[in-house]
mmCIF file of C-alpha atoms in Angstrom:
data_model
loop_
_atom_site.group_PDB
_atom_site.id
_atom_site.type_symbol
_atom_site.label_atom_id
_atom_site.label_comp_id
_atom_site.label_asym_id
_atom_site.label_seq_id
_atom_site.Cartn_x
_atom_site.Cartn_y
_atom_site.Cartn_z
ATOM 1 C CA MET I 5 10.420 -16.374 6.904
ATOM 2 C CA ASN I 6 9.584 -15.605 3.010
ATOM 3 C CA ASP I 7 11.922 -12.340 2.034
ATOM 4 C CA THR I 8 8.965 -10.884 -0.180
ATOM 5 C CA TYR I 9 7.864 -9.879 3.365
ATOM 6 C CA SER I 10 10.977 -8.791 4.708
ATOM 7 C CA ASN I 11 9.331 -4.673 5.135
ATOM 8 C CA THR I 12 8.832 -3.802 8.884
ATOM 9 C CA THR I 13 6.819 -0.841 10.482
ATOM 10 C CA ARG I 14 5.387 -0.535 13.512
ATOM 11 C CA SER I 15 2.016 0.206 13.944
ATOM 12 C CA PRO I 16 0.692 3.265 15.947
ATOM 13 C CA SER I 17 -1.965 1.511 17.473
ATOM 14 C CA ALA I 18 -0.576 -2.316 17.706
ATOM 15 C CA ALA I 19 2.466 -3.189 19.750
ATOM 16 C CA LEU I 20 3.371 -6.176 17.180
ATOM 17 C CA PRO I 21 5.167 -4.924 13.879
ATOM 18 C CA VAL I 22 3.145 -4.716 10.799
ATOM 19 C CA VAL I 23 4.852 -6.738 7.873
ATOM 20 C CA ALA I 24 4.445 -5.026 4.947
ATOM 21 C CA CYS I 25 4.582 -6.951 1.442
ATOM 22 C CA SER I 26 7.459 -5.527 -0.561
ATOM 23 C CA ALA I 27 5.084 -5.979 -3.846
ATOM 24 C CA CYS I 28 2.388 -4.175 -3.175
ATOM 25 C CA GLY I 29 2.759 -2.594 0.399
ATOM 26 C CA HIS I 30 -0.186 -3.967 2.002
ATOM 27 C CA PRO I 31 -0.048 -5.719 5.314
ATOM 28 C CA SER I 32 0.977 -9.245 4.713
ATOM 29 C CA ALA I 33 -1.566 -10.712 7.669
ATOM 30 C CA GLU I 34 -4.269 -8.835 4.979
ATOM 31 C CA HIS I 35 -3.145 -10.755 2.328
ATOM 32 C CA ASP I 36 -5.469 -13.960 0.860
ATOM 33 C CA ARG I 37 -4.105 -17.172 -0.695
ATOM 34 C CA ILE I 38 -3.961 -15.931 -4.112
ATOM 35 C CA ALA I 39 -2.730 -12.117 -3.313
ATOM 36 C CA ALA I 40 0.324 -14.297 -1.297
ATOM 37 C CA ARG I 41 0.904 -16.177 -4.337
ATOM 38 C CA PHE I 42 0.579 -13.356 -6.866
ATOM 39 C CA CYS I 43 3.093 -11.030 -4.791
ATOM 40 C CA THR I 44 5.334 -13.613 -4.219
ATOM 41 C CA ALA I 45 5.457 -13.924 -7.739
ATOM 42 C CA THR I 46 5.693 -10.517 -8.264
ATOM 43 C CA THR I 47 8.895 -10.159 -6.353
ATOM 44 C CA VAL I 48 10.423 -13.148 -7.213
ATOM 45 C CA GLY I 49 10.291 -12.576 -11.189
ATOM 46 C CA HIS I 50 11.188 -8.849 -10.886
ATOM 47 C CA HIS I 51 7.752 -8.076 -12.699
ATOM 48 C CA ASP I 52 6.114 -4.456 -12.671
ATOM 49 C CA ARG I 53 2.277 -5.038 -12.332
ATOM 50 C CA GLY I 54 -0.609 -4.250 -11.110
ATOM 51 C CA CYS I 55 -2.334 -5.351 -7.344
ATOM 52 C CA VAL I 56 -4.694 -8.320 -6.828
ATOM 53 C CA CYS I 57 -4.950 -7.716 -2.637
ATOM 54 C CA THR I 58 -8.425 -6.973 -1.345
ATOM 55 C CA ALA I 59 -6.414 -5.517 1.620
ATOM 56 C CA GLY I 60 -7.084 -1.568 1.754
ATOM 57 C CA SER I 61 -9.256 -1.433 -1.326
ATOM 58 C CA SER I 62 -12.769 -1.181 -2.253
ATOM 59 C CA THR I 63 -12.196 -1.534 -5.586
ATOM 60 C CA ALA I 64 -10.107 -4.271 -6.223
ATOM 61 C CA THR I 65 -11.946 -7.529 -8.098
#
């Protein structure tokens, strides 16, 4: 498992854990391929940059 997605919290409505991305905090299951690569590179490269994820945001481009 990639350590980028190592933060685990319990979802109140589900029995399965929700794994949060350490780069942006969005659930890892909601990342598309581009967002997953971007967040992995952000974490590995120790960058502090904006998010490209569409998860939980209606204004992401």
